[in-house]
C-alpha cells in the first residue's frame, strides 16, 4: 500500500528565531509542495507553525517530506510533525448554520480560566475557530483572551450570554461578546 498522501499537515515547534518560515517554505517548494494554508504564532519565545501542503508530485511520500525538513534543520532545536489530512480530519458532524462572534475576556490570570470559558462554549455547542491568550496590554496584571467562535443559529442567545457573563463574574473577568462584523468595524485602524 502506498503511503503517498494528497494533502498533509505539517506542524513545526521550536525556539523562535528569524527565518523559520522562509526556510520551511523554501524546503517545501524545493520538494514541489504547495502551501495551501498556514498559521504560526510565538508562545513564550517558542515558534509554533502549521502548514497544509499539497505535493505536486504523486510519487512524493510523506516520509520523504518529513526527512527533508528534519535534515534541513539538523542540529537546530526544531521538531516536525506530519500527518496525512485524511487521518487528521475525519468528517465533521453537521452543525447547522452559525454566526461568527468574537469573545474577549479581560482580568487577572488564574487557574481554570480557559477551562471555565471554554466549558460554557462547549455546553452550547459553540466551536472555537481561533484563540489568543495573554494578549499584551499596558497593565501586566490583566490577562486578555480573544476567542473567535462560531455560534449555532439555533442557540438561545439570551441564555448563552447569561451563561457567559455568569462564568466571567465567577472568574473575575470582564467579558465582551460581539458579532465578528461589529468587532472588526470597532477595531479597524
PDB file of C-alpha atoms in Angstrom:
ATOM      1  CA  UNK A   1       0.000   0.000   0.000  1.00  0.00           C
ATOM      2  CA  UNK A   2       1.373   3.372  -0.978  1.00  0.00           C
ATOM      3  CA  UNK A   3       1.874   5.917   1.778  1.00  0.00           C
ATOM      4  CA  UNK A   4       1.595   8.788  -0.669  1.00  0.00           C
ATOM      5  CA  UNK A   5      -0.879  11.366   0.515  1.00  0.00           C
ATOM      6  CA  UNK A   6      -2.553  14.079  -1.481  1.00  0.00           C
ATOM      7  CA  UNK A   7      -2.509  16.630   1.316  1.00  0.00           C
ATOM      8  CA  UNK A   8      -0.639  16.666   4.573  1.00  0.00           C
ATOM      9  CA  UNK A   9      -0.480  18.799   7.683  1.00  0.00           C
ATOM     10  CA  UNK A  10       2.951  19.749   8.958  1.00  0.00           C
ATOM     11  CA  UNK A  11       3.484  21.178  12.422  1.00  0.00           C
ATOM     12  CA  UNK A  12       6.757  22.840  13.420  1.00  0.00           C
ATOM     13  CA  UNK A  13       7.778  23.653  17.007  1.00  0.00           C
ATOM     14  CA  UNK A  14      10.966  25.061  18.469  1.00  0.00           C
ATOM     15  CA  UNK A  15      12.963  28.032  19.668  1.00  0.00           C
ATOM     16  CA  UNK A  16      11.817  31.114  17.787  1.00  0.00           C
ATOM     17  CA  UNK A  17      14.243  32.979  15.557  1.00  0.00           C
ATOM     18  CA  UNK A  18      14.033  34.857  12.254  1.00  0.00           C
ATOM     19  CA  UNK A  19      13.832  32.801   9.093  1.00  0.00           C
ATOM     20  CA  UNK A  20      11.989  29.648  10.176  1.00  0.00           C
ATOM     21  CA  UNK A  21       9.001  30.209   7.878  1.00  0.00           C
ATOM     22  CA  UNK A  22      11.264  31.186   4.978  1.00  0.00           C
ATOM     23  CA  UNK A  23      13.361  28.037   5.353  1.00  0.00           C
ATOM     24  CA  UNK A  24      10.402  25.682   5.863  1.00  0.00           C
ATOM     25  CA  UNK A  25       8.525  27.137   2.890  1.00  0.00           C
ATOM     26  CA  UNK A  26      11.710  27.045   0.812  1.00  0.00           C
ATOM     27  CA  UNK A  27      12.282  23.355   1.555  1.00  0.00           C
ATOM     28  CA  UNK A  28       8.640  22.593   0.777  1.00  0.00           C
ATOM     29  CA  UNK A  29       8.858  24.483  -2.514  1.00  0.00           C
ATOM     30  CA  UNK A  30      12.033  22.570  -3.474  1.00  0.00           C
ATOM     31  CA  UNK A  31      10.106  19.316  -2.947  1.00  0.00           C
ATOM     32  CA  UNK A  32       7.177  20.549  -5.023  1.00  0.00           C
ATOM     33  CA  UNK A  33       4.815  21.016  -2.074  1.00  0.00           C
ATOM     34  CA  UNK A  34       2.357  23.864  -2.460  1.00  0.00           C
ATOM     35  CA  UNK A  35       1.343  25.554   0.817  1.00  0.00           C
ATOM     36  CA  UNK A  36      -2.453  25.834   0.793  1.00  0.00           C
ATOM     37  CA  UNK A  37      -2.949  27.122   4.317  1.00  0.00           C
ATOM     38  CA  UNK A  38      -0.661  28.192   7.133  1.00  0.00           C
ATOM     39  CA  UNK A  39      -0.670  29.734  10.556  1.00  0.00           C
ATOM     40  CA  UNK A  40       2.059  30.485  13.062  1.00  0.00           C
ATOM     41  CA  UNK A  41       2.445  32.053  16.440  1.00  0.00           C
ATOM     42  CA  UNK A  42       5.011  32.600  19.166  1.00  0.00           C
ATOM     43  CA  UNK A  43       4.314  31.291  22.668  1.00  0.00           C
ATOM     44  CA  UNK A  44       6.860  32.213  25.341  1.00  0.00           C
ATOM     45  CA  UNK A  45       9.642  32.594  22.753  1.00  0.00           C
ATOM     46  CA  UNK A  46       8.687  29.283  21.140  1.00  0.00           C
ATOM     47  CA  UNK A  47       7.726  29.101  17.482  1.00  0.00           C
ATOM     48  CA  UNK A  48       4.630  27.086  16.569  1.00  0.00           C
ATOM     49  CA  UNK A  49       3.613  26.827  12.951  1.00  0.00           C
ATOM     50  CA  UNK A  50       1.216  24.672  10.988  1.00  0.00           C
ATOM     51  CA  UNK A  51       1.106  24.210   7.240  1.00  0.00           C
ATOM     52  CA  UNK A  52      -1.337  22.372   4.989  1.00  0.00           C
ATOM     53  CA  UNK A  53       0.524  21.351   1.872  1.00  0.00           C
ATOM     54  CA  UNK A  54      -0.370  19.721  -1.411  1.00  0.00           C
ATOM     55  CA  UNK A  55       2.509  17.791  -3.011  1.00  0.00           C
ATOM     56  CA  UNK A  56       2.626  18.299  -6.770  1.00  0.00           C
ATOM     57  CA  UNK A  57       4.480  15.017  -7.376  1.00  0.00           C
ATOM     58  CA  UNK A  58       2.285  11.995  -6.805  1.00  0.00           C
ATOM     59  CA  UNK A  59       5.330   9.870  -6.004  1.00  0.00           C
ATOM     60  CA  UNK A  60       6.375  12.060  -3.073  1.00  0.00           C
ATOM     61  CA  UNK A  61       5.892  10.133   0.177  1.00  0.00           C
ATOM     62  CA  UNK A  62       5.279  11.895   3.469  1.00  0.00           C
ATOM     63  CA  UNK A  63       8.384  10.235   4.962  1.00  0.00           C
ATOM     64  CA  UNK A  64      10.461  11.988   2.299  1.00  0.00           C
ATOM     65  CA  UNK A  65       8.946  15.330   3.223  1.00  0.00           C
ATOM     66  CA  UNK A  66       9.499  14.802   6.940  1.00  0.00           C
ATOM     67  CA  UNK A  67      13.090  13.631   6.417  1.00  0.00           C
ATOM     68  CA  UNK A  68      13.897  16.598   4.189  1.00  0.00           C
ATOM     69  CA  UNK A  69      12.559  19.052   6.766  1.00  0.00           C
ATOM     70  CA  UNK A  70      14.438  17.365   9.633  1.00  0.00           C
ATOM     71  CA  UNK A  71      17.649  17.246   7.574  1.00  0.00           C
ATOM     72  CA  UNK A  72      17.206  20.904   6.623  1.00  0.00           C
ATOM     73  CA  UNK A  73      17.200  21.890  10.286  1.00  0.00           C
ATOM     74  CA  UNK A  74      19.642  19.244  11.533  1.00  0.00           C
ATOM     75  CA  UNK A  75      21.326  20.253  14.784  1.00  0.00           C
ATOM     76  CA  UNK A  76      18.817  23.013  15.456  1.00  0.00           C
ATOM     77  CA  UNK A  77      16.159  22.892  18.111  1.00  0.00           C
ATOM     78  CA  UNK A  78      13.130  22.343  15.908  1.00  0.00           C
ATOM     79  CA  UNK A  79      10.636  19.485  15.931  1.00  0.00           C
ATOM     80  CA  UNK A  80       8.462  18.486  12.983  1.00  0.00           C
ATOM     81  CA  UNK A  81       5.232  16.502  12.983  1.00  0.00           C
ATOM     82  CA  UNK A  82       3.490  15.397   9.816  1.00  0.00           C
ATOM     83  CA  UNK A  83       0.112  13.788   9.276  1.00  0.00           C
ATOM     84  CA  UNK A  84      -1.896  12.962   6.177  1.00  0.00           C
ATOM     85  CA  UNK A  85      -5.007  15.099   6.049  1.00  0.00           C
ATOM     86  CA  UNK A  86      -7.264  12.078   5.553  1.00  0.00           C
ATOM     87  CA  UNK A  87      -6.331  10.827   9.034  1.00  0.00           C
ATOM     88  CA  UNK A  88      -6.189  14.244  10.638  1.00  0.00           C
ATOM     89  CA  UNK A  89      -9.588  15.473   9.577  1.00  0.00           C
ATOM     90  CA  UNK A  90     -12.430  12.985   9.845  1.00  0.00           C
ATOM     91  CA  UNK A  91     -15.751  14.264   8.567  1.00  0.00           C
ATOM     92  CA  UNK A  92     -17.188  16.977  10.818  1.00  0.00           C
ATOM     93  CA  UNK A  93     -20.616  16.337  12.257  1.00  0.00           C
ATOM     94  CA  UNK A  94     -23.210  18.622  10.749  1.00  0.00           C
ATOM     95  CA  UNK A  95     -23.541  21.671  12.960  1.00  0.00           C
ATOM     96  CA  UNK A  96     -26.056  23.676  11.023  1.00  0.00           C
ATOM     97  CA  UNK A  97     -25.859  27.369  10.334  1.00  0.00           C
ATOM     98  CA  UNK A  98     -23.655  29.506  12.569  1.00  0.00           C
ATOM     99  CA  UNK A  99     -22.797  33.149  13.164  1.00  0.00           C
ATOM    100  CA  UNK A 100     -19.204  34.273  13.777  1.00  0.00           C
ATOM    101  CA  UNK A 101     -18.562  36.105  17.068  1.00  0.00           C
ATOM    102  CA  UNK A 102     -15.529  37.440  18.909  1.00  0.00           C
ATOM    103  CA  UNK A 103     -15.436  36.804  22.644  1.00  0.00           C
ATOM    104  CA  UNK A 104     -12.981  38.778  24.751  1.00  0.00           C
ATOM    105  CA  UNK A 105     -12.199  38.364  28.448  1.00  0.00           C
ATOM    106  CA  UNK A 106     -10.009  40.682  30.491  1.00  0.00           C
ATOM    107  CA  UNK A 107      -8.986  40.143  34.087  1.00  0.00           C
ATOM    108  CA  UNK A 108      -6.413  38.568  36.369  1.00  0.00           C
ATOM    109  CA  UNK A 109      -4.854  35.281  35.308  1.00  0.00           C
ATOM    110  CA  UNK A 110      -5.915  32.295  37.341  1.00  0.00           C
ATOM    111  CA  UNK A 111      -6.083  28.542  37.293  1.00  0.00           C
ATOM    112  CA  UNK A 112      -9.046  27.276  35.269  1.00  0.00           C
ATOM    113  CA  UNK A 113      -9.689  30.474  33.323  1.00  0.00           C
ATOM    114  CA  UNK A 114      -9.590  28.857  29.857  1.00  0.00           C
ATOM    115  CA  UNK A 115     -11.411  25.754  31.105  1.00  0.00           C
ATOM    116  CA  UNK A 116     -14.186  27.869  32.606  1.00  0.00           C
ATOM    117  CA  UNK A 117     -14.891  29.888  29.465  1.00  0.00           C
ATOM    118  CA  UNK A 118     -14.467  27.006  27.022  1.00  0.00           C
ATOM    119  CA  UNK A 119     -16.705  24.829  29.184  1.00  0.00           C
ATOM    120  CA  UNK A 120     -19.567  27.277  28.610  1.00  0.00           C
ATOM    121  CA  UNK A 121     -18.819  27.374  24.890  1.00  0.00           C
ATOM    122  CA  UNK A 122     -18.838  23.579  24.678  1.00  0.00           C
ATOM    123  CA  UNK A 123     -22.112  23.332  26.607  1.00  0.00           C
ATOM    124  CA  UNK A 124     -23.817  25.500  23.969  1.00  0.00           C
ATOM    125  CA  UNK A 125     -22.182  23.661  21.034  1.00  0.00           C
ATOM    126  CA  UNK A 126     -20.066  26.707  20.108  1.00  0.00           C
ATOM    127  CA  UNK A 127     -16.986  25.916  18.036  1.00  0.00           C
ATOM    128  CA  UNK A 128     -13.738  27.823  18.711  1.00  0.00           C
ATOM    129  CA  UNK A 129     -12.042  28.729  15.421  1.00  0.00           C
ATOM    130  CA  UNK A 130      -9.161  30.748  16.908  1.00  0.00           C
ATOM    131  CA  UNK A 131      -7.869  31.540  20.391  1.00  0.00           C
ATOM    132  CA  UNK A 132      -5.292  34.018  21.603  1.00  0.00           C
ATOM    133  CA  UNK A 133      -4.417  34.227  25.266  1.00  0.00           C
ATOM    134  CA  UNK A 134      -2.167  36.597  27.147  1.00  0.00           C
ATOM    135  CA  UNK A 135      -2.557  39.406  24.650  1.00  0.00           C
ATOM    136  CA  UNK A 136      -0.165  42.135  25.795  1.00  0.00           C
ATOM    137  CA  UNK A 137      -1.602  45.254  27.404  1.00  0.00           C
ATOM    138  CA  UNK A 138      -0.055  48.131  29.317  1.00  0.00           C
ATOM    139  CA  UNK A 139      -1.386  46.676  32.575  1.00  0.00           C
ATOM    140  CA  UNK A 140       0.591  43.438  33.070  1.00  0.00           C
ATOM    141  CA  UNK A 141      -1.787  42.304  35.823  1.00  0.00           C
ATOM    142  CA  UNK A 142      -4.548  41.907  33.242  1.00  0.00           C
ATOM    143  CA  UNK A 143      -4.805  38.728  31.190  1.00  0.00           C
ATOM    144  CA  UNK A 144      -6.572  39.199  27.853  1.00  0.00           C
ATOM    145  CA  UNK A 145      -8.017  36.306  25.895  1.00  0.00           C
ATOM    146  CA  UNK A 146      -9.666  36.584  22.499  1.00  0.00           C
ATOM    147  CA  UNK A 147     -11.769  33.718  21.156  1.00  0.00           C
ATOM    148  CA  UNK A 148     -13.158  33.622  17.634  1.00  0.00           C
ATOM    149  CA  UNK A 149     -16.183  31.365  17.751  1.00  0.00           C
ATOM    150  CA  UNK A 150     -18.974  30.051  15.561  1.00  0.00           C
ATOM    151  CA  UNK A 151     -22.274  30.213  17.438  1.00  0.00           C
ATOM    152  CA  UNK A 152     -25.040  27.963  16.075  1.00  0.00           C
ATOM    153  CA  UNK A 153     -28.059  29.987  14.993  1.00  0.00           C
ATOM    154  CA  UNK A 154     -30.197  27.544  16.983  1.00  0.00           C
ATOM    155  CA  UNK A 155     -28.615  28.630  20.302  1.00  0.00           C
ATOM    156  CA  UNK A 156     -30.762  30.773  22.581  1.00  0.00           C
ATOM    157  CA  UNK A 157     -28.588  33.919  22.554  1.00  0.00           C
ATOM    158  CA  UNK A 158     -30.018  35.272  25.809  1.00  0.00           C
ATOM    159  CA  UNK A 159     -29.228  32.061  27.716  1.00  0.00           C
ATOM    160  CA  UNK A 160     -25.808  31.879  26.075  1.00  0.00           C
ATOM    161  CA  UNK A 161     -24.926  35.458  27.058  1.00  0.00           C
ATOM    162  CA  UNK A 162     -26.202  34.938  30.605  1.00  0.00           C
ATOM    163  CA  UNK A 163     -24.121  31.768  30.998  1.00  0.00           C
ATOM    164  CA  UNK A 164     -21.004  33.511  29.693  1.00  0.00           C
ATOM    165  CA  UNK A 165     -21.430  36.587  31.875  1.00  0.00           C
ATOM    166  CA  UNK A 166     -22.158  34.381  34.907  1.00  0.00           C
ATOM    167  CA  UNK A 167     -18.925  32.448  34.341  1.00  0.00           C
ATOM    168  CA  UNK A 168     -16.994  35.685  33.733  1.00  0.00           C
ATOM    169  CA  UNK A 169     -18.251  37.125  37.008  1.00  0.00           C
ATOM    170  CA  UNK A 170     -17.290  33.912  38.800  1.00  0.00           C
ATOM    171  CA  UNK A 171     -13.783  34.184  37.283  1.00  0.00           C
ATOM    172  CA  UNK A 172     -13.436  37.941  37.969  1.00  0.00           C
ATOM    173  CA  UNK A 173     -13.299  38.734  34.240  1.00  0.00           C
ATOM    174  CA  UNK A 174     -14.799  41.498  32.113  1.00  0.00           C
ATOM    175  CA  UNK A 175     -16.399  39.869  29.084  1.00  0.00           C
ATOM    176  CA  UNK A 176     -17.408  41.164  25.677  1.00  0.00           C
ATOM    177  CA  UNK A 177     -19.247  39.184  23.002  1.00  0.00           C
ATOM    178  CA  UNK A 178     -19.612  40.871  19.616  1.00  0.00           C
ATOM    179  CA  UNK A 179     -20.605  39.665  16.193  1.00  0.00           C
ATOM    180  CA  UNK A 180     -17.358  39.485  14.206  1.00  0.00           C
ATOM    181  CA  UNK A 181     -18.530  42.166  11.757  1.00  0.00           C
ATOM    182  CA  UNK A 182     -19.123  44.608  14.616  1.00  0.00           C
ATOM    183  CA  UNK A 183     -15.833  43.669  16.324  1.00  0.00           C
ATOM    184  CA  UNK A 184     -13.879  44.295  13.115  1.00  0.00           C
ATOM    185  CA  UNK A 185     -15.644  47.609  12.477  1.00  0.00           C
ATOM    186  CA  UNK A 186     -14.963  48.836  16.018  1.00  0.00           C
ATOM    187  CA  UNK A 187     -11.301  47.737  15.982  1.00  0.00           C
ATOM    188  CA  UNK A 188     -10.480  48.793  12.427  1.00  0.00           C
ATOM    189  CA  UNK A 189      -7.434  51.054  12.334  1.00  0.00           C
TER     190      UNK A 189
END
